[in-house]
mmCIF file of C-alpha atoms in Angstrom:
data_model
loop_
_atom_site.group_PDB
_atom_site.id
_atom_site.type_symbol
_atom_site.label_atom_id
_atom_site.label_comp_id
_atom_site.label_asym_id
_atom_site.label_seq_id
_atom_site.Cartn_x
_atom_site.Cartn_y
_atom_site.Cartn_z
ATOM 1 C CA MET A 28 -7.326 67.911 16.309
ATOM 2 C CA SER A 29 -11.109 67.894 16.624
ATOM 3 C CA PRO A 30 -12.581 64.362 16.387
ATOM 4 C CA LEU A 31 -14.600 65.087 13.263
ATOM 5 C CA SER A 32 -15.998 61.990 11.590
ATOM 6 C CA VAL A 33 -16.482 63.511 8.120
ATOM 7 C CA PRO A 34 -13.785 63.199 5.405
ATOM 8 C CA SER A 35 -11.043 65.843 5.293
ATOM 9 C CA THR A 36 -12.105 67.139 1.882
ATOM 10 C CA VAL A 37 -15.631 67.661 3.212
ATOM 11 C CA ILE A 38 -14.187 69.640 6.136
ATOM 12 C CA ALA A 39 -12.247 71.758 3.630
ATOM 13 C CA PHE A 40 -15.446 72.419 1.646
ATOM 14 C CA PHE A 41 -17.388 73.553 4.709
ATOM 15 C CA ARG A 42 -14.441 75.722 5.798
ATOM 16 C CA ALA A 43 -14.487 77.530 2.472
ATOM 17 C CA PHE A 44 -18.306 77.684 2.296
ATOM 18 C CA PHE A 45 -18.896 79.047 5.816
ATOM 19 C CA GLY A 46 -15.863 81.315 5.500
ATOM 20 C CA THR A 47 -17.373 82.833 2.359
ATOM 21 C CA LEU A 48 -20.759 83.307 4.024
ATOM 22 C CA VAL A 49 -19.324 85.131 7.039
ATOM 23 C CA LEU A 50 -17.333 87.518 4.829
ATOM 24 C CA VAL A 51 -20.367 88.220 2.639
ATOM 25 C CA LEU A 52 -22.306 88.957 5.834
ATOM 26 C CA VAL A 53 -19.585 91.376 6.957
ATOM 27 C CA LEU A 54 -19.788 93.177 3.597
ATOM 28 C CA VAL A 55 -23.593 93.436 3.865
ATOM 29 C CA LEU A 56 -23.632 94.631 7.492
ATOM 30 C CA THR A 57 -20.954 97.261 6.864
ATOM 31 C CA GLY A 58 -22.618 98.445 3.660
ATOM 32 C CA ARG A 59 -19.456 97.875 1.646
ATOM 33 C CA LYS A 60 -19.693 97.033 -2.021
ATOM 34 C CA ILE A 61 -17.114 95.209 -4.083
ATOM 35 C CA ASP A 62 -15.494 97.450 -6.676
ATOM 36 C CA ARG A 63 -16.664 95.761 -9.871
ATOM 37 C CA LYS A 64 -14.175 97.586 -12.073
ATOM 38 C CA ALA A 65 -11.286 96.502 -9.846
ATOM 39 C CA LEU A 66 -12.775 93.007 -9.783
ATOM 40 C CA LYS A 67 -12.735 92.822 -13.578
ATOM 41 C CA ARG A 68 -9.182 94.184 -13.732
ATOM 42 C CA ASN A 69 -7.975 91.580 -11.238
ATOM 43 C CA ALA A 70 -10.022 88.623 -12.494
ATOM 44 C CA VAL A 71 -6.903 87.235 -14.153
ATOM 45 C CA TYR A 72 -5.379 86.896 -10.661
ATOM 46 C CA LEU A 73 -8.455 86.152 -8.517
ATOM 47 C CA ILE A 74 -9.955 83.314 -10.542
ATOM 48 C CA PRO A 75 -6.738 81.248 -10.812
ATOM 49 C CA SER A 76 -5.887 81.884 -7.147
ATOM 50 C CA GLY A 77 -9.384 80.852 -6.018
ATOM 51 C CA ILE A 78 -9.197 77.635 -8.028
ATOM 52 C CA ALA A 79 -5.662 77.032 -6.749
ATOM 53 C CA LEU A 80 -6.848 77.456 -3.144
ATOM 54 C CA GLY A 81 -9.484 74.749 -3.548
ATOM 55 C CA VAL A 82 -7.164 72.347 -5.393
ATOM 56 C CA ASN A 83 -4.433 73.115 -2.846
ATOM 57 C CA TRP A 84 -6.614 71.849 0.005
ATOM 58 C CA VAL A 85 -7.595 68.701 -1.939
ATOM 59 C CA LEU A 86 -3.951 67.851 -2.689
ATOM 60 C CA LEU A 87 -2.825 68.547 0.874
ATOM 61 C CA PHE A 88 -5.525 66.410 2.468
ATOM 62 C CA GLU A 89 -4.739 63.587 0.042
ATOM 63 C CA GLY A 90 -1.094 63.986 1.039
ATOM 64 C CA TYR A 91 -2.108 63.667 4.701
ATOM 65 C CA ARG A 92 -3.999 60.471 3.896
ATOM 66 C CA LEU A 93 -1.213 58.839 1.906
ATOM 67 C CA THR A 94 1.948 59.809 3.748
ATOM 68 C CA GLY A 95 0.875 61.040 7.184
ATOM 69 C CA VAL A 96 0.471 64.490 8.702
ATOM 70 C CA ALA A 97 4.133 64.955 9.688
ATOM 71 C CA THR A 98 5.627 64.204 6.274
ATOM 72 C CA ALA A 99 2.926 66.062 4.332
ATOM 73 C CA THR A 100 3.268 69.123 6.591
ATOM 74 C CA LEU A 101 7.041 69.227 6.105
ATOM 75 C CA CYS A 102 6.619 69.038 2.327
ATOM 76 C CA TYR A 103 3.870 71.662 2.403
ATOM 77 C CA TYR A 104 6.075 74.140 4.234
ATOM 78 C CA LEU A 105 8.289 74.323 1.203
ATOM 79 C CA ALA A 106 5.739 76.963 0.108
ATOM 80 C CA PRO A 107 7.269 79.903 2.043
ATOM 81 C CA ALA A 108 10.714 79.001 0.718
ATOM 82 C CA ILE A 109 9.305 78.908 -2.821
ATOM 83 C CA VAL A 110 7.780 82.369 -2.328
ATOM 84 C CA ILE A 111 11.075 83.775 -1.044
ATOM 85 C CA VAL A 112 12.950 82.334 -4.047
ATOM 86 C CA LEU A 113 10.408 83.523 -6.644
ATOM 87 C CA SER A 114 9.427 86.955 -5.248
ATOM 88 C CA PRO A 115 12.538 88.776 -6.590
ATOM 89 C CA PHE A 116 11.754 87.497 -10.107
ATOM 90 C CA LEU A 117 7.947 87.622 -10.209
ATOM 91 C CA LEU A 118 7.250 90.523 -7.834
ATOM 92 C CA ARG A 119 10.481 92.534 -8.187
ATOM 93 C CA GLU A 120 10.898 92.409 -4.404
ATOM 94 C CA LYS A 121 14.377 92.536 -2.935
ATOM 95 C CA THR A 122 15.197 89.705 -0.552
ATOM 96 C CA THR A 123 18.204 90.176 1.707
ATOM 97 C CA LYS A 124 20.740 87.459 2.418
ATOM 98 C CA LEU A 125 19.732 87.621 6.080
ATOM 99 C CA LYS A 126 16.101 86.805 5.259
ATOM 100 C CA THR A 127 17.161 83.986 2.962
ATOM 101 C CA VAL A 128 19.333 82.444 5.685
ATOM 102 C CA CYS A 129 16.569 82.894 8.259
ATOM 103 C CA ALA A 130 14.074 81.216 5.929
ATOM 104 C CA ILE A 131 16.414 78.230 5.589
ATOM 105 C CA ILE A 132 16.804 78.025 9.386
ATOM 106 C CA ALA A 133 13.024 78.281 9.853
ATOM 107 C CA PHE A 134 12.459 75.487 7.334
ATOM 108 C CA LEU A 135 15.054 73.313 9.056
ATOM 109 C CA GLY A 136 13.197 74.007 12.299
ATOM 110 C CA MET A 137 10.147 72.457 10.650
ATOM 111 C CA ILE A 138 11.900 69.067 10.626
ATOM 112 C CA PRO A 139 11.768 68.437 14.411
ATOM 113 C CA VAL A 140 8.419 70.262 14.711
ATOM 114 C CA SER A 141 6.762 68.102 12.022
ATOM 115 C CA GLY A 142 7.705 64.866 13.773
ATOM 116 C CA VAL A 143 9.386 63.216 10.787
ATOM 117 C CA LEU A 144 12.311 62.267 13.048
ATOM 118 C CA SER A 145 10.070 60.003 15.119
ATOM 119 C CA THR A 146 9.997 56.243 14.722
ATOM 120 C CA GLU A 147 6.507 56.525 13.197
ATOM 121 C CA PHE A 148 7.845 58.364 10.144
ATOM 122 C CA LYS A 149 5.919 57.363 7.038
ATOM 123 C CA ALA A 150 6.963 58.295 3.512
ATOM 124 C CA ASP A 151 4.792 57.531 0.509
ATOM 125 C CA PRO A 152 6.061 58.854 -2.856
ATOM 126 C CA ASP A 153 2.575 59.752 -4.090
ATOM 127 C CA GLY A 154 1.711 61.519 -0.829
ATOM 128 C CA ILE A 155 4.972 63.477 -0.936
ATOM 129 C CA ALA A 156 4.377 64.471 -4.572
ATOM 130 C CA LEU A 157 0.844 65.700 -3.776
ATOM 131 C CA SER A 158 2.046 67.656 -0.726
ATOM 132 C CA VAL A 159 4.832 69.336 -2.703
ATOM 133 C CA ALA A 160 2.329 70.169 -5.463
ATOM 134 C CA ALA A 161 0.099 71.755 -2.778
ATOM 135 C CA ALA A 162 3.102 73.792 -1.616
ATOM 136 C CA PHE A 163 3.701 75.144 -5.126
ATOM 137 C CA LEU A 164 0.016 76.008 -5.450
ATOM 138 C CA TYR A 165 0.045 77.907 -2.158
ATOM 139 C CA ALA A 166 3.127 79.855 -3.236
ATOM 140 C CA PHE A 167 1.266 80.600 -6.479
ATOM 141 C CA ILE A 168 -1.693 81.945 -4.429
ATOM 142 C CA VAL A 169 0.522 84.277 -2.360
ATOM 143 C CA ILE A 170 2.201 85.682 -5.472
ATOM 144 C CA LEU A 171 -1.122 86.227 -7.269
ATOM 145 C CA ASN A 172 -2.487 88.026 -4.192
ATOM 146 C CA LYS A 173 0.435 90.421 -4.303
ATOM 147 C CA LYS A 174 -0.236 91.123 -7.983
ATOM 148 C CA ALA A 175 -3.910 91.970 -7.427
ATOM 149 C CA LYS A 176 -4.300 95.745 -7.028
ATOM 150 C CA GLY A 177 -7.151 98.038 -6.063
ATOM 151 C CA LEU A 178 -9.051 95.535 -3.916
ATOM 152 C CA SER A 179 -9.204 95.374 -0.124
ATOM 153 C CA GLY A 180 -8.292 92.275 1.848
ATOM 154 C CA ILE A 181 -11.933 91.328 2.436
ATOM 155 C CA GLU A 182 -12.809 91.720 -1.250
ATOM 156 C CA THR A 183 -9.923 89.526 -2.332
ATOM 157 C CA THR A 184 -10.630 86.906 0.332
ATOM 158 C CA VAL A 185 -14.369 86.584 -0.270
ATOM 159 C CA ILE A 186 -13.846 86.056 -3.999
ATOM 160 C CA GLN A 187 -11.091 83.492 -3.498
ATOM 161 C CA LEU A 188 -12.967 81.556 -0.812
ATOM 162 C CA GLY A 189 -16.128 81.617 -2.919
ATOM 163 C CA ILE A 190 -14.322 80.158 -5.924
ATOM 164 C CA SER A 191 -12.501 77.585 -3.778
ATOM 165 C CA SER A 192 -15.785 76.480 -2.151
ATOM 166 C CA ALA A 193 -17.217 75.872 -5.636
ATOM 167 C CA VAL A 194 -14.140 73.817 -6.619
ATOM 168 C CA LEU A 195 -14.276 71.809 -3.394
ATOM 169 C CA GLY A 196 -18.039 71.366 -3.695
ATOM 170 C CA LEU A 197 -17.629 69.799 -7.141
ATOM 171 C CA TYR A 198 -14.855 67.538 -5.850
ATOM 172 C CA VAL A 199 -16.944 66.378 -2.879
ATOM 173 C CA PHE A 200 -20.024 65.783 -5.043
ATOM 174 C CA PHE A 201 -18.231 63.667 -7.639
ATOM 175 C CA ALA A 202 -15.415 62.028 -5.619
ATOM 176 C CA VAL A 203 -16.646 61.571 -2.030
ATOM 177 C CA PRO A 204 -19.330 59.024 -0.990
ATOM 178 C CA LEU A 205 -22.377 60.943 0.263
ATOM 179 C CA SER A 206 -22.676 58.764 3.378
ATOM 180 C CA PHE A 207 -20.961 61.596 5.304
ATOM 181 C CA VAL A 208 -24.234 63.593 5.181
ATOM 182 C CA ASP A 209 -25.607 61.650 8.159
ATOM 183 C CA SER A 210 -22.754 62.954 10.344
ATOM 184 C CA ILE A 211 -23.228 66.635 9.489
ATOM 185 C CA PRO A 212 -25.886 67.504 12.132
ATOM 186 C CA SER A 213 -23.670 66.338 15.013
ATOM 187 C CA GLU A 214 -20.589 68.076 13.586
ATOM 188 C CA ILE A 215 -22.173 71.362 12.503
ATOM 189 C CA GLY A 216 -20.917 73.354 15.519
ATOM 190 C CA THR A 217 -17.279 72.450 14.907
ATOM 191 C CA LEU A 218 -17.638 72.999 11.160
ATOM 192 C CA LEU A 219 -19.091 76.470 11.780
ATOM 193 C CA LEU A 220 -16.195 77.310 14.114
ATOM 194 C CA LEU A 221 -13.650 76.149 11.523
ATOM 195 C CA GLY A 222 -15.369 78.062 8.743
ATOM 196 C CA ILE A 223 -16.106 81.325 10.541
ATOM 197 C CA VAL A 224 -13.085 81.777 12.802
ATOM 198 C CA HIS A 225 -10.294 79.591 11.445
ATOM 199 C CA THR A 226 -11.019 80.239 7.764
ATOM 200 C CA GLY A 227 -13.103 83.359 7.143
ATOM 201 C CA LEU A 228 -11.570 85.639 9.768
ATOM 202 C CA ALA A 229 -8.106 84.037 9.627
ATOM 203 C CA TYR A 230 -7.833 84.326 5.842
ATOM 204 C CA LEU A 231 -9.157 87.876 5.970
ATOM 205 C CA LEU A 232 -6.370 88.876 8.366
ATOM 206 C CA TYR A 233 -3.737 86.950 6.400
ATOM 207 C CA PHE A 234 -4.568 88.225 2.919
ATOM 208 C CA THR A 235 -5.010 91.773 4.233
ATOM 209 C CA ALA A 236 -1.544 91.564 5.773
ATOM 210 C CA ILE A 237 -0.046 90.237 2.534
ATOM 211 C CA LYS A 238 -1.092 93.433 0.741
ATOM 212 C CA ARG A 239 0.820 95.529 3.294
ATOM 213 C CA ILE A 240 4.084 93.602 3.625
ATOM 214 C CA LYS A 241 6.529 91.933 1.283
ATOM 215 C CA ALA A 242 5.714 88.416 0.092
ATOM 216 C CA SER A 243 9.038 87.202 1.522
ATOM 217 C CA ASP A 244 8.071 88.559 4.970
ATOM 218 C CA ALA A 245 4.670 86.880 4.809
ATOM 219 C CA ALA A 246 6.352 83.639 3.766
ATOM 220 C CA LEU A 247 8.781 83.753 6.676
ATOM 221 C CA PHE A 248 6.010 84.460 9.186
ATOM 222 C CA SER A 249 4.153 81.397 7.872
ATOM 223 C CA TYR A 250 6.622 79.204 9.738
ATOM 224 C CA ILE A 251 5.204 80.517 13.027
ATOM 225 C CA ASP A 252 2.044 78.505 12.259
ATOM 226 C CA PRO A 253 3.473 75.013 12.929
ATOM 227 C CA ALA A 254 5.411 76.263 15.938
ATOM 228 C CA GLY A 255 2.234 77.746 17.387
ATOM 229 C CA SER A 256 0.368 74.513 16.649
ATOM 230 C CA LEU A 257 2.950 72.522 18.613
ATOM 231 C CA ILE A 258 2.688 74.896 21.579
ATOM 232 C CA LEU A 259 -1.113 74.707 21.568
ATOM 233 C CA SER A 260 -1.099 70.925 21.251
ATOM 234 C CA TYR A 261 0.973 70.778 24.429
ATOM 235 C CA THR A 262 -0.869 73.442 26.430
ATOM 236 C CA VAL A 263 -4.457 72.813 25.273
ATOM 237 C CA LEU A 264 -4.573 69.201 24.089
ATOM 238 C CA LYS A 265 -1.990 67.949 26.628
ATOM 239 C CA GLU A 266 -0.062 66.079 23.940
ATOM 240 C CA ASP A 267 3.537 64.950 24.462
ATOM 241 C CA PHE A 268 6.150 67.670 24.131
ATOM 242 C CA THR A 269 9.702 66.737 23.094
ATOM 243 C CA TYR A 270 13.006 68.563 23.345
ATOM 244 C CA MET A 271 13.369 68.209 19.564
ATOM 245 C CA GLY A 272 10.043 69.991 19.140
ATOM 246 C CA LEU A 273 11.256 72.739 21.469
ATOM 247 C CA LEU A 274 14.437 73.075 19.389
ATOM 248 C CA GLY A 275 12.325 73.457 16.240
ATOM 249 C CA ILE A 276 10.178 76.150 17.864
ATOM 250 C CA ILE A 277 13.277 78.094 18.935
ATOM 251 C CA MET A 278 14.715 77.867 15.410
ATOM 252 C CA ILE A 279 11.465 79.019 13.773
ATOM 253 C CA LEU A 280 10.607 81.863 16.127
ATOM 254 C CA GLY A 281 14.248 82.929 16.451
ATOM 255 C CA ALA A 282 14.748 83.049 12.679
ATOM 256 C CA SER A 283 11.513 85.032 12.230
ATOM 257 C CA LEU A 284 12.604 87.566 14.854
ATOM 258 C CA VAL A 285 16.162 87.953 13.548
ATOM 259 C CA ALA A 286 14.907 88.453 9.985
ATOM 260 C CA GLU A 287 12.768 91.398 11.103
ATOM 261 C CA LEU A 288 15.319 92.984 13.479
ATOM 262 C CA PRO A 289 16.900 95.342 10.881
ATOM 263 C CA GLN A 290 13.469 96.721 9.957
ATOM 264 C CA ILE A 291 12.481 97.085 13.629
ATOM 265 C CA LEU A 292 15.739 98.924 14.420
ATOM 266 C CA ARG A 293 15.293 101.263 11.442
ATOM 267 C CA ARG A 294 11.742 102.055 12.562
ATOM 268 C CA ASP A 295 12.893 102.739 16.126
ATOM 269 C CA LYS A 296 15.665 105.004 14.840
ATOM 270 C CA LYS A 297 13.198 107.028 12.767
ATOM 271 C CA ILE A 298 10.943 107.451 15.816
ATOM 272 C CA SER A 299 13.861 108.537 18.021
ATOM 273 C CA ASP A 300 14.982 111.067 15.403
ATOM 274 C CA LEU A 301 11.578 112.794 15.412
#
């Protein structure tokens, strides 16, 4: 983690704010205009999902504060499982038994990856409740994104990030002491990196992908995130690497691969038949 001295909710605000700016800049430089008619048609999905994205970050960061990163992360990664359970009912998407089993295995792999099995495990009921609420909100965002039609990934993302930055801005203004302002000049480089690369571009890729694949597939692939974080923490940050963490990575990546094997084999068969 970067040694930022500003509060987590302030980091979340700047992520959303700078992420929105970079996507607006991309739209301007490429001469693309947002389809206003499609925007109006999808407002019922975009506005709630944008608000949910901002509130989701607030709840998650409060969960981190109250119950620790490991416990909050484990609770938060209920979100993909929630999406897989709800997508057949809300999106009319078929979920195979194989994908359901793989999702369960991937979630179980989150247990050793998250670190909750360590002696430093910390469980606060309020923190757990907030983290689970954040998970439900994120599942809600994924489902709403699938329902929005006629908008490109960048159009959807810029609207959602813009709304979430407004929500987070209000939260920071009314709930966070403004003493953090003095630290902004020294942290601006890291905040720009988080906003431009890790939020603007990352969310653009993610929400564009969601429009092209099933929600259950996107949910399953979400479990690669914590596994990748553990690998990077070991290779880049030189943090301790445990055999339990390695087991979790194998479970997550293995389950993700196995879940997609039938589709990969069908695609290969179609190519070979040409």
